[in-house]
Amino acid sequence: MIDKTGMKKGMIALYMGVFGNIALFVFKFSIGIFSGSVALTNDAFHSLSDFLATLVVLFGYKTSLRPADVTHPYGHYKAEPLVALGVALSLVGMSVFLAYNAISNVSSAVEPKSIALLAVLISIVVKECMARYCFGVGGELRSPAIEATAYDHRSDALSSVVAFFGILAAKFGLSFLDPVAGFIIAAMICYYGFKVGKKNVDMLMDRSLEDELLREIREMAMEVPGVLGIHRVRSRQLGGKAALDMHIDVDPNISVIRAHEISHAVQKSLEELDWVRSVLVHVCPYGVKIGEED
């Protein structure tokens, strides 16, 4: 469970996204229409999609913080990757709309007004600051939902960079490059959507941890006095942290109490890792085969 300080940081990051994105949408859309820039108008709709996505993420984040109950004995942690997957799908969907909008405006492109360049520069600075803050908080809290929001902010900042160069090219008489930049923006948004989607689908499908982390788990468990061997180490991700279960081998001649003490020591050792949420240890007699293991 995230402590109150961490919870507050997460909520600040998400509320910043809610209010920041709606403000940027109004700002960029108004100037995009006024200046005649397709790239800036497309960029504005990206901010609108960010606003809607952040609202969904905020709901999922709050849900994930709810404690375990009778109907959800393992907690509500998967609410985070679930809403993060929703963000990914919204990015892909928005990219299709923006690509269509950009292609349909190639033949009717006009030279945008200079104010569009200033609007894009402001957007780049604001969105990159929001992205860096969310990456920091998301990494600290190991929150897939906040990290997805950070990718959302970063994709908006990068798309604004493309919009800037598209508008700049149009100012030099290459007006057709402005809607082309809009199409590139759509492609970038689609890429980030698939990237965020794959990561969170893996979480929802209980993908195992990386081999390096599993090796670290084995090494730490073997350092516990009384552990003679380790096998059948399994892992899955719960809201950015891991749930582990493993079989340890102990001397078959020790008492049940001593075997329990060893398994408890393994559990406590692994739970000290900040990325581990829970550990289940099964004790096996070393060198003795009893039936077939599950």
PDB file of C-alpha atoms in Angstrom:
ATOM      1  CA  MET A   1       0.000   0.000   0.000  1.00  0.00           C
ATOM      2  CA  ILE A   2       1.276   3.500  -0.878  1.00  0.00           C
ATOM      3  CA  ASP A   3       1.783   5.765   2.162  1.00  0.00           C
ATOM      4  CA  LYS A   4      -0.043   9.063   2.531  1.00  0.00           C
ATOM      5  CA  THR A   5       2.893  11.097   1.200  1.00  0.00           C
ATOM      6  CA  GLY A   6       3.122   8.941  -1.914  1.00  0.00           C
ATOM      7  CA  MET A   7      -0.645   9.044  -2.374  1.00  0.00           C
ATOM      8  CA  LYS A   8      -0.565  12.847  -2.205  1.00  0.00           C
ATOM      9  CA  LYS A   9       2.215  13.012  -4.823  1.00  0.00           C
ATOM     10  CA  GLY A  10       0.244  10.771  -7.142  1.00  0.00           C
ATOM     11  CA  MET A  11      -2.922  12.835  -6.790  1.00  0.00           C
ATOM     12  CA  ILE A  12      -1.028  16.083  -7.417  1.00  0.00           C
ATOM     13  CA  ALA A  13       0.499  14.628 -10.590  1.00  0.00           C
ATOM     14  CA  LEU A  14      -2.896  13.551 -11.921  1.00  0.00           C
ATOM     15  CA  TYR A  15      -4.813  16.706 -10.987  1.00  0.00           C
ATOM     16  CA  MET A  16      -2.032  18.723 -12.621  1.00  0.00           C
ATOM     17  CA  GLY A  17      -2.690  16.741 -15.770  1.00  0.00           C
ATOM     18  CA  VAL A  18      -6.458  17.291 -15.612  1.00  0.00           C
ATOM     19  CA  PHE A  19      -6.307  21.068 -15.291  1.00  0.00           C
ATOM     20  CA  GLY A  20      -3.175  21.539 -17.391  1.00  0.00           C
ATOM     21  CA  ASN A  21      -4.535  19.576 -20.349  1.00  0.00           C
ATOM     22  CA  ILE A  22      -7.909  21.282 -20.522  1.00  0.00           C
ATOM     23  CA  ALA A  23      -6.201  24.687 -20.332  1.00  0.00           C
ATOM     24  CA  LEU A  24      -3.803  23.733 -23.134  1.00  0.00           C
ATOM     25  CA  PHE A  25      -6.645  22.408 -25.287  1.00  0.00           C
ATOM     26  CA  VAL A  26      -8.561  25.690 -25.093  1.00  0.00           C
ATOM     27  CA  PHE A  27      -5.358  27.676 -25.667  1.00  0.00           C
ATOM     28  CA  LYS A  28      -4.069  25.675 -28.661  1.00  0.00           C
ATOM     29  CA  PHE A  29      -7.444  25.109 -30.302  1.00  0.00           C
ATOM     30  CA  SER A  30      -8.322  28.807 -30.197  1.00  0.00           C
ATOM     31  CA  ILE A  31      -4.999  29.894 -31.656  1.00  0.00           C
ATOM     32  CA  GLY A  32      -4.994  27.001 -34.130  1.00  0.00           C
ATOM     33  CA  ILE A  33      -8.340  28.120 -35.582  1.00  0.00           C
ATOM     34  CA  PHE A  34      -7.345  31.790 -35.524  1.00  0.00           C
ATOM     35  CA  SER A  35      -3.947  31.185 -37.147  1.00  0.00           C
ATOM     36  CA  GLY A  36      -5.182  28.576 -39.630  1.00  0.00           C
ATOM     37  CA  SER A  37      -2.671  25.934 -38.507  1.00  0.00           C
ATOM     38  CA  VAL A  38      -3.802  22.330 -39.017  1.00  0.00           C
ATOM     39  CA  ALA A  39      -0.797  21.046 -37.028  1.00  0.00           C
ATOM     40  CA  LEU A  40      -1.666  23.213 -34.017  1.00  0.00           C
ATOM     41  CA  THR A  41      -5.351  22.266 -34.185  1.00  0.00           C
ATOM     42  CA  ASN A  42      -4.393  18.579 -34.273  1.00  0.00           C
ATOM     43  CA  ASP A  43      -2.072  19.192 -31.343  1.00  0.00           C
ATOM     44  CA  ALA A  44      -4.977  20.767 -29.446  1.00  0.00           C
ATOM     45  CA  PHE A  45      -7.084  17.627 -29.867  1.00  0.00           C
ATOM     46  CA  HIS A  46      -4.176  15.626 -28.498  1.00  0.00           C
ATOM     47  CA  SER A  47      -4.373  17.763 -25.337  1.00  0.00           C
ATOM     48  CA  LEU A  48      -8.120  17.123 -25.190  1.00  0.00           C
ATOM     49  CA  SER A  49      -7.527  13.367 -25.388  1.00  0.00           C
ATOM     50  CA  ASP A  50      -4.946  13.760 -22.621  1.00  0.00           C
ATOM     51  CA  PHE A  51      -7.529  15.549 -20.473  1.00  0.00           C
ATOM     52  CA  LEU A  52     -10.111  12.792 -20.901  1.00  0.00           C
ATOM     53  CA  ALA A  53      -7.514  10.063 -20.385  1.00  0.00           C
ATOM     54  CA  THR A  54      -6.241  11.677 -17.187  1.00  0.00           C
ATOM     55  CA  LEU A  55      -9.766  11.742 -15.771  1.00  0.00           C
ATOM     56  CA  VAL A  56     -10.006   7.991 -16.354  1.00  0.00           C
ATOM     57  CA  VAL A  57      -6.542   7.429 -14.875  1.00  0.00           C
ATOM     58  CA  LEU A  58      -7.490   9.465 -11.803  1.00  0.00           C
ATOM     59  CA  PHE A  59     -10.491   7.192 -11.207  1.00  0.00           C
ATOM     60  CA  GLY A  60      -8.392   4.054 -11.697  1.00  0.00           C
ATOM     61  CA  TYR A  61      -5.620   5.339  -9.436  1.00  0.00           C
ATOM     62  CA  LYS A  62      -8.064   6.044  -6.624  1.00  0.00           C
ATOM     63  CA  THR A  63      -9.602   2.591  -7.088  1.00  0.00           C
ATOM     64  CA  SER A  64      -6.192   0.891  -6.927  1.00  0.00           C
ATOM     65  CA  LEU A  65      -5.535   2.491  -3.530  1.00  0.00           C
ATOM     66  CA  ARG A  66      -8.568   0.843  -1.945  1.00  0.00           C
ATOM     67  CA  PRO A  67      -7.608  -1.898   0.537  1.00  0.00           C
ATOM     68  CA  ALA A  68      -8.325  -5.578  -0.046  1.00  0.00           C
ATOM     69  CA  ASP A  69     -11.810  -6.780   0.872  1.00  0.00           C
ATOM     70  CA  VAL A  70     -13.830  -9.989   0.893  1.00  0.00           C
ATOM     71  CA  THR A  71     -14.559  -9.922  -2.844  1.00  0.00           C
ATOM     72  CA  HIS A  72     -11.078  -8.630  -3.771  1.00  0.00           C
ATOM     73  CA  PRO A  73      -8.712 -10.418  -1.346  1.00  0.00           C
ATOM     74  CA  TYR A  74      -5.639  -9.489  -3.418  1.00  0.00           C
ATOM     75  CA  GLY A  75      -6.551  -5.805  -3.528  1.00  0.00           C
ATOM     76  CA  HIS A  76      -7.517  -3.539  -6.414  1.00  0.00           C
ATOM     77  CA  TYR A  77      -4.026  -3.016  -7.857  1.00  0.00           C
ATOM     78  CA  LYS A  78      -4.896  -4.075 -11.398  1.00  0.00           C
ATOM     79  CA  ALA A  79      -7.168  -1.066 -11.740  1.00  0.00           C
ATOM     80  CA  GLU A  80      -4.008   0.876 -12.648  1.00  0.00           C
ATOM     81  CA  PRO A  81      -2.844  -1.160 -15.662  1.00  0.00           C
ATOM     82  CA  LEU A  82      -6.486  -1.459 -16.708  1.00  0.00           C
ATOM     83  CA  VAL A  83      -6.981   2.312 -16.973  1.00  0.00           C
ATOM     84  CA  ALA A  84      -3.485   2.702 -18.429  1.00  0.00           C
ATOM     85  CA  LEU A  85      -4.570   0.320 -21.200  1.00  0.00           C
ATOM     86  CA  GLY A  86      -7.576   2.586 -21.700  1.00  0.00           C
ATOM     87  CA  VAL A  87      -5.186   5.521 -22.162  1.00  0.00           C
ATOM     88  CA  ALA A  88      -3.293   3.517 -24.782  1.00  0.00           C
ATOM     89  CA  LEU A  89      -6.474   2.722 -26.702  1.00  0.00           C
ATOM     90  CA  SER A  90      -7.567   6.353 -26.599  1.00  0.00           C
ATOM     91  CA  LEU A  91      -4.189   7.398 -28.030  1.00  0.00           C
ATOM     92  CA  VAL A  92      -4.506   4.959 -30.919  1.00  0.00           C
ATOM     93  CA  GLY A  93      -8.084   6.055 -31.598  1.00  0.00           C
ATOM     94  CA  MET A  94      -7.167   9.724 -31.534  1.00  0.00           C
ATOM     95  CA  SER A  95      -4.255   9.105 -33.901  1.00  0.00           C
ATOM     96  CA  VAL A  96      -6.629   7.665 -36.520  1.00  0.00           C
ATOM     97  CA  PHE A  97      -8.860  10.733 -36.320  1.00  0.00           C
ATOM     98  CA  LEU A  98      -5.923  13.140 -36.515  1.00  0.00           C
ATOM     99  CA  ALA A  99      -4.371  11.295 -39.470  1.00  0.00           C
ATOM    100  CA  TYR A 100      -7.646  11.563 -41.391  1.00  0.00           C
ATOM    101  CA  ASN A 101      -7.936  15.249 -40.508  1.00  0.00           C
ATOM    102  CA  ALA A 102      -4.366  15.949 -41.644  1.00  0.00           C
ATOM    103  CA  ILE A 103      -4.711  14.087 -44.962  1.00  0.00           C
ATOM    104  CA  SER A 104      -8.001  15.816 -45.771  1.00  0.00           C
ATOM    105  CA  ASN A 105      -6.347  19.236 -45.308  1.00  0.00           C
ATOM    106  CA  VAL A 106      -3.290  18.713 -47.519  1.00  0.00           C
ATOM    107  CA  SER A 107      -4.902  20.251 -50.590  1.00  0.00           C
ATOM    108  CA  SER A 108      -6.383  23.183 -48.689  1.00  0.00           C
ATOM    109  CA  ALA A 109      -3.354  24.117 -46.603  1.00  0.00           C
ATOM    110  CA  VAL A 110      -2.828  27.801 -45.905  1.00  0.00           C
ATOM    111  CA  GLU A 111       0.042  29.723 -44.379  1.00  0.00           C
ATOM    112  CA  PRO A 112      -0.552  29.887 -40.609  1.00  0.00           C
ATOM    113  CA  LYS A 113      -0.116  33.137 -38.658  1.00  0.00           C
ATOM    114  CA  SER A 114       3.044  33.707 -36.592  1.00  0.00           C
ATOM    115  CA  ILE A 115       1.197  33.482 -33.283  1.00  0.00           C
ATOM    116  CA  ALA A 116       0.886  29.719 -33.869  1.00  0.00           C
ATOM    117  CA  LEU A 117       4.654  29.367 -33.342  1.00  0.00           C
ATOM    118  CA  LEU A 118       4.466  31.082 -29.939  1.00  0.00           C
ATOM    119  CA  ALA A 119       1.560  28.876 -28.889  1.00  0.00           C
ATOM    120  CA  VAL A 120       3.464  25.731 -29.801  1.00  0.00           C
ATOM    121  CA  LEU A 121       6.579  26.822 -27.907  1.00  0.00           C
ATOM    122  CA  ILE A 122       4.525  27.453 -24.772  1.00  0.00           C
ATOM    123  CA  SER A 123       2.901  24.037 -25.170  1.00  0.00           C
ATOM    124  CA  ILE A 124       6.272  22.287 -25.521  1.00  0.00           C
ATOM    125  CA  VAL A 125       7.627  23.803 -22.298  1.00  0.00           C
ATOM    126  CA  VAL A 126       4.466  23.153 -20.253  1.00  0.00           C
ATOM    127  CA  LYS A 127       3.951  19.564 -21.431  1.00  0.00           C
ATOM    128  CA  GLU A 128       7.601  18.579 -21.003  1.00  0.00           C
ATOM    129  CA  CYS A 129       7.546  19.906 -17.424  1.00  0.00           C
ATOM    130  CA  MET A 130       4.366  17.900 -16.753  1.00  0.00           C
ATOM    131  CA  ALA A 131       5.920  14.793 -18.318  1.00  0.00           C
ATOM    132  CA  ARG A 132       9.095  14.992 -16.242  1.00  0.00           C
ATOM    133  CA  TYR A 133       7.133  15.464 -13.025  1.00  0.00           C
ATOM    134  CA  CYS A 134       4.898  12.472 -13.779  1.00  0.00           C
ATOM    135  CA  PHE A 135       7.849  10.286 -14.811  1.00  0.00           C
ATOM    136  CA  GLY A 136       9.486  11.121 -11.476  1.00  0.00           C
ATOM    137  CA  VAL A 137       6.393  10.429  -9.398  1.00  0.00           C
ATOM    138  CA  GLY A 138       5.404   7.378 -11.453  1.00  0.00           C
ATOM    139  CA  GLY A 139       8.869   5.877 -11.098  1.00  0.00           C
ATOM    140  CA  GLU A 140       9.024   6.607  -7.368  1.00  0.00           C
ATOM    141  CA  LEU A 141       5.604   5.061  -6.722  1.00  0.00           C
ATOM    142  CA  ARG A 142       5.993   2.349  -9.402  1.00  0.00           C
ATOM    143  CA  SER A 143       2.614   3.414 -10.709  1.00  0.00           C
ATOM    144  CA  PRO A 144       1.785   2.189 -14.251  1.00  0.00           C
ATOM    145  CA  ALA A 145      -1.143   4.618 -14.422  1.00  0.00           C
ATOM    146  CA  ILE A 146       0.969   7.689 -13.645  1.00  0.00           C
ATOM    147  CA  GLU A 147       3.743   6.466 -15.954  1.00  0.00           C
ATOM    148  CA  ALA A 148       1.170   6.081 -18.744  1.00  0.00           C
ATOM    149  CA  THR A 149       0.085   9.661 -18.050  1.00  0.00           C
ATOM    150  CA  ALA A 150       3.730  10.749 -18.290  1.00  0.00           C
ATOM    151  CA  TYR A 151       4.039   9.095 -21.715  1.00  0.00           C
ATOM    152  CA  ASP A 152       0.848  10.896 -22.678  1.00  0.00           C
ATOM    153  CA  HIS A 153       2.392  14.239 -21.695  1.00  0.00           C
ATOM    154  CA  ARG A 154       5.680  13.415 -23.425  1.00  0.00           C
ATOM    155  CA  SER A 155       3.922  12.435 -26.652  1.00  0.00           C
ATOM    156  CA  ASP A 156       2.082  15.768 -26.578  1.00  0.00           C
ATOM    157  CA  ALA A 157       5.360  17.649 -26.064  1.00  0.00           C
ATOM    158  CA  LEU A 158       7.074  15.812 -28.932  1.00  0.00           C
ATOM    159  CA  SER A 159       4.092  16.262 -31.211  1.00  0.00           C
ATOM    160  CA  SER A 160       4.264  19.975 -30.463  1.00  0.00           C
ATOM    161  CA  VAL A 161       7.898  19.977 -31.616  1.00  0.00           C
ATOM    162  CA  VAL A 162       6.802  18.448 -34.925  1.00  0.00           C
ATOM    163  CA  ALA A 163       3.980  20.987 -35.126  1.00  0.00           C
ATOM    164  CA  PHE A 164       6.480  23.799 -34.584  1.00  0.00           C
ATOM    165  CA  PHE A 165       8.625  22.753 -37.535  1.00  0.00           C
ATOM    166  CA  GLY A 166       5.546  22.187 -39.691  1.00  0.00           C
ATOM    167  CA  ILE A 167       4.269  25.683 -38.960  1.00  0.00           C
ATOM    168  CA  LEU A 168       7.738  27.147 -39.486  1.00  0.00           C
ATOM    169  CA  ALA A 169       8.009  25.456 -42.893  1.00  0.00           C
ATOM    170  CA  ALA A 170       4.580  26.812 -43.832  1.00  0.00           C
ATOM    171  CA  LYS A 171       5.765  30.320 -42.932  1.00  0.00           C
ATOM    172  CA  PHE A 172       8.464  29.947 -45.599  1.00  0.00           C
ATOM    173  CA  GLY A 173       5.908  29.143 -48.250  1.00  0.00           C
ATOM    174  CA  LEU A 174       5.860  25.363 -47.811  1.00  0.00           C
ATOM    175  CA  SER A 175       2.267  25.339 -46.569  1.00  0.00           C
ATOM    176  CA  PHE A 176       1.689  21.703 -47.523  1.00  0.00           C
ATOM    177  CA  LEU A 177       4.191  20.690 -44.798  1.00  0.00           C
ATOM    178  CA  ASP A 178       1.845  21.955 -42.052  1.00  0.00           C
ATOM    179  CA  PRO A 179      -0.772  19.199 -42.578  1.00  0.00           C
ATOM    180  CA  VAL A 180       2.078  16.765 -43.224  1.00  0.00           C
ATOM    181  CA  ALA A 181       3.360  17.629 -39.748  1.00  0.00           C
ATOM    182  CA  GLY A 182      -0.152  16.961 -38.487  1.00  0.00           C
ATOM    183  CA  PHE A 183       0.027  13.471 -39.992  1.00  0.00           C
ATOM    184  CA  ILE A 184       3.411  12.849 -38.345  1.00  0.00           C
ATOM    185  CA  ILE A 185       1.890  13.894 -35.033  1.00  0.00           C
ATOM    186  CA  ALA A 186      -0.838  11.296 -35.527  1.00  0.00           C
ATOM    187  CA  ALA A 187       1.762   8.599 -36.226  1.00  0.00           C
ATOM    188  CA  MET A 188       3.721   9.506 -33.080  1.00  0.00           C
ATOM    189  CA  ILE A 189       0.586   9.344 -30.943  1.00  0.00           C
ATOM    190  CA  CYS A 190      -0.219   5.915 -32.388  1.00  0.00           C
ATOM    191  CA  TYR A 191       3.300   4.683 -31.554  1.00  0.00           C
ATOM    192  CA  TYR A 192       3.036   5.795 -27.927  1.00  0.00           C
ATOM    193  CA  GLY A 193      -0.391   4.187 -27.722  1.00  0.00           C
ATOM    194  CA  PHE A 194       0.974   0.797 -28.765  1.00  0.00           C
ATOM    195  CA  LYS A 195       3.999   1.175 -26.472  1.00  0.00           C
ATOM    196  CA  VAL A 196       1.918   1.951 -23.381  1.00  0.00           C
ATOM    197  CA  GLY A 197      -0.649  -0.674 -24.364  1.00  0.00           C
ATOM    198  CA  LYS A 198       1.872  -3.514 -24.662  1.00  0.00           C
ATOM    199  CA  LYS A 199       3.394  -2.792 -21.253  1.00  0.00           C
ATOM    200  CA  ASN A 200       0.041  -2.804 -19.479  1.00  0.00           C
ATOM    201  CA  VAL A 201      -1.339  -5.812 -21.342  1.00  0.00           C
ATOM    202  CA  ASP A 202       1.712  -7.692 -20.034  1.00  0.00           C
ATOM    203  CA  MET A 203       0.766  -6.647 -16.488  1.00  0.00           C
ATOM    204  CA  LEU A 204      -2.848  -7.705 -16.917  1.00  0.00           C
ATOM    205  CA  MET A 205      -1.717 -11.062 -18.359  1.00  0.00           C
ATOM    206  CA  ASP A 206       0.541 -11.696 -15.328  1.00  0.00           C
ATOM    207  CA  ARG A 207       3.788 -11.634 -17.283  1.00  0.00           C
ATOM    208  CA  SER A 208       6.777 -12.744 -15.230  1.00  0.00           C
ATOM    209  CA  LEU A 209       9.493 -10.370 -14.046  1.00  0.00           C
ATOM    210  CA  GLU A 210      12.735  -9.985 -15.984  1.00  0.00           C
ATOM    211  CA  ASP A 211      15.377 -12.712 -15.582  1.00  0.00           C
ATOM    212  CA  GLU A 212      17.720 -10.333 -13.746  1.00  0.00           C
ATOM    213  CA  LEU A 213      15.141  -9.678 -11.029  1.00  0.00           C
ATOM    214  CA  LEU A 214      14.368 -13.389 -10.700  1.00  0.00           C
ATOM    215  CA  ARG A 215      18.084 -14.093 -10.257  1.00  0.00           C
ATOM    216  CA  GLU A 216      18.237 -11.437  -7.538  1.00  0.00           C
ATOM    217  CA  ILE A 217      15.285 -13.100  -5.791  1.00  0.00           C
ATOM    218  CA  ARG A 218      16.965 -16.519  -5.904  1.00  0.00           C
ATOM    219  CA  GLU A 219      20.264 -15.144  -4.574  1.00  0.00           C
ATOM    220  CA  MET A 220      18.605 -13.353  -1.678  1.00  0.00           C
ATOM    221  CA  ALA A 221      16.580 -16.422  -0.716  1.00  0.00           C
ATOM    222  CA  MET A 222      19.643 -18.674  -0.815  1.00  0.00           C
ATOM    223  CA  GLU A 223      21.423 -16.348   1.617  1.00  0.00           C
ATOM    224  CA  VAL A 224      18.875 -17.181   4.343  1.00  0.00           C
ATOM    225  CA  PRO A 225      20.344 -19.740   6.788  1.00  0.00           C
ATOM    226  CA  GLY A 226      18.682 -23.121   6.438  1.00  0.00           C
ATOM    227  CA  VAL A 227      17.739 -22.806   2.767  1.00  0.00           C
ATOM    228  CA  LEU A 228      19.377 -25.646   0.841  1.00  0.00           C
ATOM    229  CA  GLY A 229      17.795 -25.065  -2.547  1.00  0.00           C
ATOM    230  CA  ILE A 230      15.201 -23.061  -4.470  1.00  0.00           C
ATOM    231  CA  HIS A 231      12.952 -24.020  -7.345  1.00  0.00           C
ATOM    232  CA  ARG A 232       9.682 -23.101  -9.036  1.00  0.00           C
ATOM    233  CA  VAL A 233      10.063 -19.343  -8.591  1.00  0.00           C
ATOM    234  CA  ARG A 234       7.073 -17.541 -10.092  1.00  0.00           C
ATOM    235  CA  SER A 235       6.158 -13.875 -10.256  1.00  0.00           C
ATOM    236  CA  ARG A 236       3.460 -11.555 -11.491  1.00  0.00           C
ATOM    237  CA  GLN A 237       2.931  -7.809 -11.399  1.00  0.00           C
ATOM    238  CA  LEU A 238       0.342  -6.092  -9.247  1.00  0.00           C
ATOM    239  CA  GLY A 239       0.071  -2.371  -9.856  1.00  0.00           C
ATOM    240  CA  GLY A 240       3.763  -1.808 -10.524  1.00  0.00           C
ATOM    241  CA  LYS A 241       4.994  -4.171  -7.804  1.00  0.00           C
ATOM    242  CA  ALA A 242       5.475  -7.924  -7.805  1.00  0.00           C
ATOM    243  CA  ALA A 243       3.800 -10.877  -6.138  1.00  0.00           C
ATOM    244  CA  LEU A 244       6.150 -13.833  -5.710  1.00  0.00           C
ATOM    245  CA  ASP A 245       5.791 -17.492  -4.852  1.00  0.00           C
ATOM    246  CA  MET A 246       8.549 -20.085  -4.604  1.00  0.00           C
ATOM    247  CA  HIS A 247       9.511 -23.482  -3.253  1.00  0.00           C
ATOM    248  CA  ILE A 248      12.479 -23.724  -0.894  1.00  0.00           C
ATOM    249  CA  ASP A 249      14.303 -26.905   0.106  1.00  0.00           C
ATOM    250  CA  VAL A 250      15.201 -27.443   3.773  1.00  0.00           C
ATOM    251  CA  ASP A 251      16.691 -30.266   5.822  1.00  0.00           C
ATOM    252  CA  PRO A 252      13.989 -32.976   6.023  1.00  0.00           C
ATOM    253  CA  ASN A 253      15.008 -33.798   9.607  1.00  0.00           C
ATOM    254  CA  ILE A 254      14.268 -30.415  11.149  1.00  0.00           C
ATOM    255  CA  SER A 255      11.037 -29.664  12.999  1.00  0.00           C
ATOM    256  CA  VAL A 256       7.980 -28.076  11.406  1.00  0.00           C
ATOM    257  CA  ILE A 257       8.528 -25.047  13.602  1.00  0.00           C
ATOM    258  CA  ARG A 258      12.104 -24.611  12.357  1.00  0.00           C
ATOM    259  CA  ALA A 259      10.987 -25.033   8.723  1.00  0.00           C
ATOM    260  CA  HIS A 260       8.328 -22.394   9.271  1.00  0.00           C
ATOM    261  CA  GLU A 261      10.922 -20.021  10.754  1.00  0.00           C
ATOM    262  CA  ILE A 262      13.126 -20.446   7.679  1.00  0.00           C
ATOM    263  CA  SER A 263      10.254 -19.805   5.255  1.00  0.00           C
ATOM    264  CA  HIS A 264       9.234 -16.745   7.286  1.00  0.00           C
ATOM    265  CA  ALA A 265      12.813 -15.417   7.129  1.00  0.00           C
ATOM    266  CA  VAL A 266      12.820 -15.819   3.333  1.00  0.00           C
ATOM    267  CA  GLN A 267       9.516 -13.985   3.095  1.00  0.00           C
ATOM    268  CA  LYS A 268      10.695 -11.088   5.257  1.00  0.00           C
ATOM    269  CA  SER A 269      13.988 -10.806   3.355  1.00  0.00           C
ATOM    270  CA  LEU A 270      12.274 -10.515  -0.020  1.00  0.00           C
ATOM    271  CA  GLU A 271       9.555  -8.163   1.194  1.00  0.00           C
ATOM    272  CA  GLU A 272      12.274  -5.643   2.063  1.00  0.00           C
ATOM    273  CA  LEU A 273      12.663  -5.026  -1.677  1.00  0.00           C
ATOM    274  CA  ASP A 274      10.623  -1.926  -2.514  1.00  0.00           C
ATOM    275  CA  TRP A 275       9.295  -3.503  -5.719  1.00  0.00           C
ATOM    276  CA  VAL A 276       7.921  -6.624  -3.974  1.00  0.00           C
ATOM    277  CA  ARG A 277       4.341  -6.534  -2.708  1.00  0.00           C
ATOM    278  CA  SER A 278       3.851 -10.071  -1.348  1.00  0.00           C
ATOM    279  CA  VAL A 279       5.719 -13.372  -1.042  1.00  0.00           C
ATOM    280  CA  LEU A 280       4.379 -16.915  -0.644  1.00  0.00           C
ATOM    281  CA  VAL A 281       6.914 -19.601   0.337  1.00  0.00           C
ATOM    282  CA  HIS A 282       6.298 -23.352   0.119  1.00  0.00           C
ATOM    283  CA  VAL A 283       8.644 -25.622   2.109  1.00  0.00           C
ATOM    284  CA  CYS A 284       9.961 -28.869   0.600  1.00  0.00           C
ATOM    285  CA  PRO A 285      12.204 -31.555   2.189  1.00  0.00           C
ATOM    286  CA  TYR A 286      15.618 -31.437   0.522  1.00  0.00           C
ATOM    287  CA  GLY A 287      16.425 -34.531  -1.521  1.00  0.00           C
ATOM    288  CA  VAL A 288      13.025 -36.123  -0.943  1.00  0.00           C
ATOM    289  CA  LYS A 289      10.534 -36.434  -3.789  1.00  0.00           C
ATOM    290  CA  ILE A 290       6.906 -36.655  -2.691  1.00  0.00           C
ATOM    291  CA  GLY A 291       4.498 -37.047  -5.613  1.00  0.00           C
ATOM    292  CA  GLU A 292       4.316 -34.561  -8.443  1.00  0.00           C
ATOM    293  CA  GLU A 293       4.536 -30.829  -7.655  1.00  0.00           C
ATOM    294  CA  ASP A 294       1.899 -28.474  -9.029  1.00  0.00           C
TER     295      ASP A 294
END
